[in-house]
Amino acid sequence: MPHHPAKPIAAAVLAAVLAASSAAATTFLPPSEVPAARSGLAQRTPMNALARAGERNVVAGQRGHILYSDAAGTWTQADVPLSADLTALSFPTAQQGWAVGHEGVVLHTSDGGVTWQRQLDAQKITRLLVERYGTPANPDDAAAQQLQKSAAGFAALPADKPLLDVWFEDEKKGFAVGAFNLILRTEDGGKNWTPWLDHVDNPKGLHLYAIRPAGGSVFIVGEQGLVLRLDRERQRFVRVALPYEGTLFGVVGTQDMVLVHGLRGHSFRSMDGGANWTRVETGTTAGLSSAVVRADGSVVLASQAGEVLLSTDAGASFARINTTQQAPVFAVAEAGQGGLALAGFRGVRIERLDAVKQDGANARKP
């Protein structure tokens, strides 16, 4: 039989590939353990969250990318110890900030977003839940049994256990919320976190998408029209009735006003702390993904279709405004010098909203 020298070479190559694959498999690390990669194109990658931190903006998104801006609007990539997708940001001061995301990660910065340190991840959250709810003091307590079941169910989930929003009222006290009624509370700047599942009127375990102060209280919104308001005396988030059963993506407000927004252009406004709601005509059927109340009192809504809507009457009505591009927007925040920061599928950019507002031809009712 003739000798085929190519066969042993191919066999050797195959063996080398298999060995390399085996080695790679044994050394695989999840995104929560791999630092975010440096990229000159990070500003143009999908971004999910924005926050104002003093005189700068901070943006966060896929693969652990976090960037911060300077006064000239230049974006610089931050040092981040993980590459999990990030979903939300909160800066109670110019220097102190928090980010949350998939795999249950919580990050903290004390230098305005330049460098970040991990505070929490899915493994630690699972331990916290099991420690708090795994062995009910009263096995006959139906509520305790449900919490035990929730903790066990969370532990059984895959590694991707997303936190979807974070909000800090000051440098010490804050909340993080996420899928399946996950809610955590800290009163020491994130050094310690306490599960708060037993402080929420959410027996179905619905996803919690956003938490923000509004209407003189703190509100959480989620799927199936879920609206919760913090009762500070009882230390409990209580259910608030809303004439809508679709998913809500966000909530913003002032001391007197609450505005919730979600699927298919739906938005509702309350001027009495959530006791009564009025539907707001937004003129769009796209999902309303983000909103912000600006320093001048105007309210901006942004949609997944790239629309930007402006209200100058405390959220009672909105006018659509032109922007330099119309790409899906996932987050919006105020920027300096009359600007508006928009983040989404195409990265982050700054729009000069004040110039748009002054040009009557550029503003139109939806």
Short mmCIF file of C-alpha atoms in Angstrom, two decimals:
data_model
loop_
_atom_site.label_atom_id
_atom_site.label_comp_id
_atom_site.label_asym_id
_atom_site.label_seq_id
_atom_site.Cartn_x
_atom_site.Cartn_y
_atom_site.Cartn_z
CA MET A 1 0.00 0.00 0.00
CA PRO A 2 1.48 3.39 -0.96
CA HIS A 3 2.54 5.68 1.83
CA HIS A 4 0.60 8.99 2.20
CA PRO A 5 2.80 11.50 4.04
CA ALA A 6 -0.12 13.96 4.27
CA LYS A 7 -2.08 11.65 6.56
CA PRO A 8 0.34 11.66 9.51
CA ILE A 9 0.72 15.43 9.12
CA ALA A 10 -3.05 15.88 9.19
CA ALA A 11 -3.28 13.57 12.17
CA ALA A 12 -0.62 15.59 13.97
CA VAL A 13 -2.44 18.84 13.19
CA LEU A 14 -5.75 17.36 14.39
CA ALA A 15 -4.11 16.18 17.60
CA ALA A 16 -2.66 19.63 18.18
CA VAL A 17 -6.05 21.28 17.59
CA LEU A 18 -7.79 18.88 19.95
CA ALA A 19 -5.14 19.45 22.61
CA ALA A 20 -5.46 23.22 22.25
CA SER A 21 -9.25 22.96 22.42
CA SER A 22 -9.01 20.84 25.55
CA ALA A 23 -6.65 23.34 27.16
CA ALA A 24 -8.91 26.24 26.21
CA ALA A 25 -11.89 24.44 27.67
CA THR A 26 -10.16 23.93 30.99
CA THR A 27 -9.07 27.57 31.18
CA PHE A 28 -12.36 29.17 30.08
CA LEU A 29 -13.36 32.10 32.26
CA PRO A 30 -16.81 33.69 32.33
CA PRO A 31 -17.16 37.37 31.36
CA SER A 32 -17.44 38.29 35.04
CA GLU A 33 -13.84 37.12 35.49
CA VAL A 34 -12.30 38.67 32.35
CA PRO A 35 -11.37 42.39 32.33
CA ALA A 36 -13.03 44.53 29.67
CA ALA A 37 -10.88 44.69 26.55
CA ARG A 38 -9.49 48.00 25.39
CA SER A 39 -10.94 49.16 22.06
CA GLY A 40 -10.54 52.29 19.99
CA LEU A 41 -14.11 51.71 18.79
CA ALA A 42 -15.67 51.36 22.26
CA GLN A 43 -17.61 54.63 21.82
CA ARG A 44 -19.42 53.09 18.84
CA THR A 45 -20.31 49.75 20.43
CA PRO A 46 -23.82 49.11 21.83
CA MET A 47 -24.41 51.03 25.06
CA ASN A 48 -27.23 50.45 27.55
CA ALA A 49 -26.83 53.03 30.34
CA LEU A 50 -26.00 56.69 30.90
CA ALA A 51 -25.54 58.88 33.96
CA ARG A 52 -24.47 62.41 34.74
CA ALA A 53 -21.52 62.55 37.16
CA GLY A 54 -20.77 66.15 38.08
CA GLU A 55 -19.60 67.86 34.89
CA ARG A 56 -19.13 64.65 32.93
CA ASN A 57 -21.25 61.84 31.52
CA VAL A 58 -20.59 58.16 32.05
CA VAL A 59 -21.87 55.47 29.68
CA ALA A 60 -21.86 51.67 30.03
CA GLY A 61 -22.78 48.77 27.78
CA GLN A 62 -21.79 45.50 26.22
CA ARG A 63 -18.67 43.53 27.15
CA GLY A 64 -18.06 45.62 30.25
CA HIS A 65 -17.32 48.80 28.32
CA ILE A 66 -17.55 51.98 30.40
CA LEU A 67 -16.54 55.38 29.07
CA TYR A 68 -16.47 58.85 30.60
CA SER A 69 -16.50 62.24 28.90
CA ASP A 70 -14.57 65.46 29.43
CA ALA A 71 -15.75 69.05 29.01
CA ALA A 72 -14.93 68.95 25.30
CA GLY A 73 -17.10 65.87 24.78
CA THR A 74 -14.20 63.46 24.28
CA TRP A 75 -14.85 59.92 25.54
CA THR A 76 -12.21 57.86 27.38
CA GLN A 77 -12.52 54.16 28.18
CA ALA A 78 -12.43 53.28 31.87
CA ASP A 79 -10.60 50.44 33.59
CA VAL A 80 -13.19 47.72 34.28
CA PRO A 81 -12.34 44.35 35.91
CA LEU A 82 -14.94 42.33 33.97
CA SER A 83 -16.51 42.01 30.52
CA ALA A 84 -20.11 41.14 31.41
CA ASP A 85 -22.75 43.29 29.71
CA LEU A 86 -23.70 46.28 31.86
CA THR A 87 -27.26 47.59 32.08
CA ALA A 88 -27.49 50.59 34.45
CA LEU A 89 -25.58 53.36 36.23
CA SER A 90 -26.17 55.61 39.23
CA PHE A 91 -24.04 58.52 40.46
CA PRO A 92 -25.31 60.16 43.66
CA THR A 93 -22.22 62.43 43.59
CA ALA A 94 -19.66 63.45 41.01
CA GLN A 95 -17.15 60.90 42.29
CA GLN A 96 -19.16 58.03 43.76
CA GLY A 97 -20.96 55.79 41.27
CA TRP A 98 -22.30 52.28 40.73
CA ALA A 99 -22.89 50.07 37.68
CA VAL A 100 -24.84 46.81 37.45
CA GLY A 101 -25.35 44.20 34.77
CA HIS A 102 -25.55 40.59 33.71
CA GLU A 103 -24.12 37.79 35.85
CA GLY A 104 -25.34 39.78 38.87
CA VAL A 105 -22.38 42.15 38.79
CA VAL A 106 -22.21 45.33 40.85
CA LEU A 107 -19.30 47.70 40.25
CA HIS A 108 -18.26 50.77 42.24
CA THR A 109 -16.15 53.81 41.35
CA SER A 110 -14.83 56.49 43.69
CA ASP A 111 -13.11 58.60 41.02
CA GLY A 112 -15.94 59.64 38.76
CA GLY A 113 -15.93 56.56 36.57
CA VAL A 114 -12.22 56.34 35.70
CA THR A 115 -11.61 53.06 37.54
CA TRP A 116 -14.05 50.44 38.84
CA GLN A 117 -14.03 47.70 41.47
CA ARG A 118 -16.31 44.69 41.79
CA GLN A 119 -18.64 44.59 44.80
CA LEU A 120 -20.99 41.75 43.93
CA ASP A 121 -21.71 38.99 41.41
CA ALA A 122 -24.19 36.15 40.86
CA GLN A 123 -22.34 33.68 43.08
CA LYS A 124 -22.32 36.08 46.02
CA ILE A 125 -25.97 36.99 45.44
CA THR A 126 -26.92 33.32 45.45
CA ARG A 127 -25.18 32.84 48.80
CA LEU A 128 -26.94 35.89 50.23
CA LEU A 129 -30.35 34.59 49.12
CA VAL A 130 -29.78 31.09 50.46
CA GLU A 131 -28.48 32.43 53.79
CA ARG A 132 -31.48 34.73 54.22
CA TYR A 133 -34.30 32.59 52.84
CA GLY A 134 -32.97 29.03 52.57
CA THR A 135 -34.12 27.87 56.03
CA PRO A 136 -37.38 29.55 57.09
CA ALA A 137 -37.75 30.14 60.83
CA ASN A 138 -41.35 29.03 60.50
CA PRO A 139 -41.70 26.21 57.93
CA ASP A 140 -45.49 26.64 57.97
CA ASP A 141 -45.31 30.29 56.88
CA ALA A 142 -46.53 30.39 53.26
CA ALA A 143 -44.66 33.62 52.50
CA ALA A 144 -41.43 32.18 53.91
CA GLN A 145 -41.91 29.04 51.85
CA GLN A 146 -42.33 31.15 48.71
CA LEU A 147 -39.13 33.07 49.48
CA GLN A 148 -37.30 29.78 50.05
CA LYS A 149 -38.56 28.59 46.68
CA SER A 150 -37.45 31.85 45.04
CA ALA A 151 -33.96 31.54 46.51
CA ALA A 152 -33.68 27.94 45.31
CA GLY A 153 -34.96 28.90 41.88
CA PHE A 154 -32.44 31.72 41.60
CA ALA A 155 -29.62 29.39 42.60
CA ALA A 156 -30.68 26.95 39.87
CA LEU A 157 -30.61 29.58 37.13
CA PRO A 158 -27.68 29.74 34.67
CA ALA A 159 -24.82 32.12 35.43
CA ASP A 160 -26.50 35.03 33.63
CA LYS A 161 -28.60 36.46 36.46
CA PRO A 162 -29.08 40.06 35.39
CA LEU A 163 -29.40 43.11 37.54
CA LEU A 164 -31.34 45.64 35.46
CA ASP A 165 -31.14 48.91 37.40
CA VAL A 166 -29.40 50.59 40.32
CA TRP A 167 -30.15 53.74 42.26
CA PHE A 168 -28.32 55.39 45.17
CA GLU A 169 -29.88 58.22 47.14
CA ASP A 170 -26.48 59.16 48.60
CA GLU A 171 -23.01 57.68 49.01
CA LYS A 172 -24.24 55.00 51.41
CA LYS A 173 -27.83 53.98 50.73
CA GLY A 174 -28.94 52.34 47.51
CA PHE A 175 -30.89 49.59 45.75
CA ALA A 176 -30.18 47.21 42.88
CA VAL A 177 -33.06 45.43 41.11
CA GLY A 178 -33.32 42.75 38.44
CA ALA A 179 -34.98 39.68 37.00
CA PHE A 180 -37.44 37.50 38.96
CA ASN A 181 -38.09 40.06 41.71
CA LEU A 182 -34.43 40.31 42.61
CA ILE A 183 -33.84 43.34 44.83
CA LEU A 184 -30.88 44.15 47.07
CA ARG A 185 -30.36 46.94 49.60
CA THR A 186 -27.15 48.48 50.95
CA GLU A 187 -26.64 51.10 53.63
CA ASP A 188 -22.84 51.19 53.62
CA GLY A 189 -21.96 52.07 50.05
CA GLY A 190 -22.13 48.51 48.76
CA LYS A 191 -19.74 46.88 51.22
CA ASN A 192 -22.66 44.74 52.34
CA TRP A 193 -25.89 43.93 50.51
CA THR A 194 -29.14 42.58 51.94
CA PRO A 195 -31.79 40.76 49.86
CA TRP A 196 -35.11 42.60 50.02
CA LEU A 197 -37.41 40.09 48.30
CA ASP A 198 -39.53 39.98 51.46
CA HIS A 199 -40.02 43.77 51.29
CA VAL A 200 -41.81 43.79 47.91
CA ASP A 201 -45.46 43.20 46.94
CA ASN A 202 -44.59 41.06 43.93
CA PRO A 203 -45.92 37.53 44.55
CA LYS A 204 -45.56 36.54 40.88
CA GLY A 205 -41.85 37.26 40.94
CA LEU A 206 -42.11 39.65 37.99
CA HIS A 207 -38.98 41.23 36.55
CA LEU A 208 -38.05 44.61 38.03
CA TYR A 209 -36.76 46.90 35.27
CA ALA A 210 -36.19 50.28 36.90
CA ILE A 211 -36.00 52.10 40.23
CA ARG A 212 -35.93 55.89 40.65
CA PRO A 213 -37.13 58.68 42.98
CA ALA A 214 -40.33 60.42 41.87
CA GLY A 215 -43.40 62.03 43.37
CA GLY A 216 -41.80 62.42 46.77
CA SER A 217 -41.06 58.69 47.07
CA VAL A 218 -39.14 55.89 45.33
CA PHE A 219 -40.79 53.84 42.58
CA ILE A 220 -40.02 50.51 40.93
CA VAL A 221 -41.55 49.45 37.61
CA GLY A 222 -41.51 46.11 35.81
CA GLU A 223 -43.37 43.71 33.59
CA GLN A 224 -47.18 43.31 33.38
CA GLY A 225 -47.78 46.92 34.43
CA LEU A 226 -46.05 46.47 37.77
CA VAL A 227 -45.64 49.72 39.74
CA LEU A 228 -44.33 49.70 43.31
CA ARG A 229 -43.90 52.64 45.71
CA LEU A 230 -41.67 52.67 48.77
CA ASP A 231 -43.52 52.98 52.06
CA ARG A 232 -40.67 54.29 54.20
CA GLU A 233 -42.48 53.66 57.50
CA ARG A 234 -43.09 49.99 56.69
CA GLN A 235 -39.82 49.68 54.77
CA ARG A 236 -41.74 47.98 51.99
CA PHE A 237 -42.45 48.49 48.29
CA VAL A 238 -46.25 48.38 47.95
CA ARG A 239 -48.20 47.75 44.75
CA VAL A 240 -49.73 50.76 43.04
CA ALA A 241 -52.66 50.28 40.64
CA LEU A 242 -52.02 51.31 37.04
CA PRO A 243 -54.58 51.14 34.16
CA TYR A 244 -52.13 49.20 31.98
CA GLU A 245 -50.81 45.63 32.00
CA GLY A 246 -47.90 45.90 29.58
CA THR A 247 -44.20 46.02 30.41
CA LEU A 248 -42.78 49.25 31.83
CA PHE A 249 -39.13 50.04 31.14
CA GLY A 250 -38.60 53.12 33.28
CA VAL A 251 -39.79 55.74 35.73
CA VAL A 252 -38.72 59.36 36.25
CA GLY A 253 -40.19 62.34 38.05
CA THR A 254 -39.93 65.39 40.22
CA GLN A 255 -41.05 66.02 43.79
CA ASP A 256 -44.63 66.32 42.51
CA MET A 257 -44.74 64.24 39.33
CA VAL A 258 -44.28 60.56 38.43
CA LEU A 259 -43.92 59.43 34.81
CA VAL A 260 -43.73 55.75 33.83
CA HIS A 261 -43.03 54.53 30.30
CA GLY A 262 -42.77 51.25 28.42
CA LEU A 263 -43.92 49.16 25.48
CA ARG A 264 -45.57 50.52 22.32
CA GLY A 265 -45.27 54.17 23.28
CA HIS A 266 -47.24 53.80 26.49
CA SER A 267 -46.63 56.41 29.19
CA PHE A 268 -48.66 57.38 32.27
CA ARG A 269 -48.37 60.38 34.58
CA SER A 270 -49.37 60.90 38.20
CA MET A 271 -49.42 64.13 40.17
CA ASP A 272 -50.52 62.58 43.48
CA GLY A 273 -47.87 59.99 44.27
CA GLY A 274 -49.38 57.25 42.13
CA ALA A 275 -52.95 57.36 43.46
CA ASN A 276 -54.30 58.42 40.05
CA TRP A 277 -52.81 58.10 36.57
CA THR A 278 -53.42 59.84 33.24
CA ARG A 279 -52.28 58.36 29.97
CA VAL A 280 -49.82 60.57 28.09
CA GLU A 281 -50.15 60.72 24.30
CA THR A 282 -46.64 60.21 23.00
CA GLY A 283 -47.44 59.81 19.32
CA THR A 284 -45.27 56.73 18.88
CA THR A 285 -45.84 52.99 18.95
CA ALA A 286 -42.16 52.24 19.65
CA GLY A 287 -40.98 51.11 23.05
CA LEU A 288 -40.02 54.03 25.27
CA SER A 289 -36.72 52.87 26.68
CA SER A 290 -35.44 55.80 28.72
CA ALA A 291 -36.32 59.22 30.14
CA VAL A 292 -34.71 62.07 32.02
CA VAL A 293 -35.87 65.22 33.81
CA ARG A 294 -33.50 68.03 32.87
CA ALA A 295 -32.28 70.82 35.12
CA ASP A 296 -34.71 73.30 33.52
CA GLY A 297 -37.66 71.00 34.37
CA SER A 298 -38.22 69.74 30.83
CA VAL A 299 -38.65 65.98 30.34
CA VAL A 300 -37.11 63.91 27.56
CA LEU A 301 -38.34 60.49 26.43
CA ALA A 302 -36.32 58.34 24.01
CA SER A 303 -37.54 55.35 22.03
CA GLN A 304 -36.15 52.11 20.69
CA ALA A 305 -36.87 53.50 17.21
CA GLY A 306 -34.55 56.42 17.85
CA GLU A 307 -37.23 59.05 18.47
CA VAL A 308 -36.56 61.82 20.99
CA LEU A 309 -39.61 63.44 22.60
CA LEU A 310 -39.56 66.66 24.61
CA SER A 311 -42.02 67.94 27.22
CA THR A 312 -42.00 71.46 28.62
CA ASP A 313 -45.11 70.97 30.77
CA ALA A 314 -43.87 68.42 33.33
CA GLY A 315 -44.65 65.39 31.19
CA ALA A 316 -48.26 66.27 30.35
CA SER A 317 -47.53 66.38 26.60
CA PHE A 318 -44.59 65.71 24.31
CA ALA A 319 -43.29 67.05 21.00
CA ARG A 320 -40.96 65.08 18.77
CA ILE A 321 -37.70 66.82 17.90
CA ASN A 322 -35.21 66.26 15.12
CA THR A 323 -31.79 64.86 15.95
CA THR A 324 -28.66 64.32 13.86
CA GLN A 325 -29.43 60.62 13.47
CA GLN A 326 -32.29 58.28 14.26
CA ALA A 327 -30.89 55.07 15.70
CA PRO A 328 -32.30 52.94 18.55
CA VAL A 329 -31.83 54.69 21.90
CA PHE A 330 -31.52 52.68 25.12
CA ALA A 331 -30.50 55.46 27.53
CA VAL A 332 -30.63 59.24 27.79
CA ALA A 333 -29.03 61.73 30.17
CA GLU A 334 -28.47 65.46 30.40
CA ALA A 335 -25.12 66.71 29.10
CA GLY A 336 -23.37 70.03 29.64
CA GLN A 337 -23.98 73.25 27.69
CA GLY A 338 -27.55 72.46 26.75
CA GLY A 339 -26.68 69.03 25.45
CA LEU A 340 -28.35 65.66 25.65
CA ALA A 341 -26.43 62.38 25.78
CA LEU A 342 -27.99 59.48 23.89
CA ALA A 343 -26.76 55.89 24.05
CA GLY A 344 -27.89 52.89 22.06
CA PHE A 345 -27.09 50.36 19.41
CA ARG A 346 -24.60 52.68 17.67
CA GLY A 347 -22.81 53.77 20.81
CA VAL A 348 -23.01 57.16 22.50
CA ARG A 349 -23.35 60.69 21.12
CA ILE A 350 -24.20 64.21 22.29
CA GLU A 351 -27.07 66.20 20.77
CA ARG A 352 -27.33 69.98 21.27
CA LEU A 353 -30.94 70.02 22.39
CA ASP A 354 -31.15 73.72 23.25
CA ALA A 355 -30.37 74.68 19.68
CA VAL A 356 -33.10 72.33 18.51
CA LYS A 357 -35.63 73.78 20.98
CA GLN A 358 -35.01 77.34 19.79
CA ASP A 359 -35.68 76.41 16.17
CA GLY A 360 -39.44 76.16 15.89
CA ALA A 361 -39.16 74.35 12.57
CA ASN A 362 -37.38 71.48 14.22
CA ALA A 363 -39.98 70.78 16.89
CA ARG A 364 -43.26 69.14 15.98
CA LYS A 365 -46.08 67.35 17.72
CA PRO A 366 -46.00 63.60 17.22
#
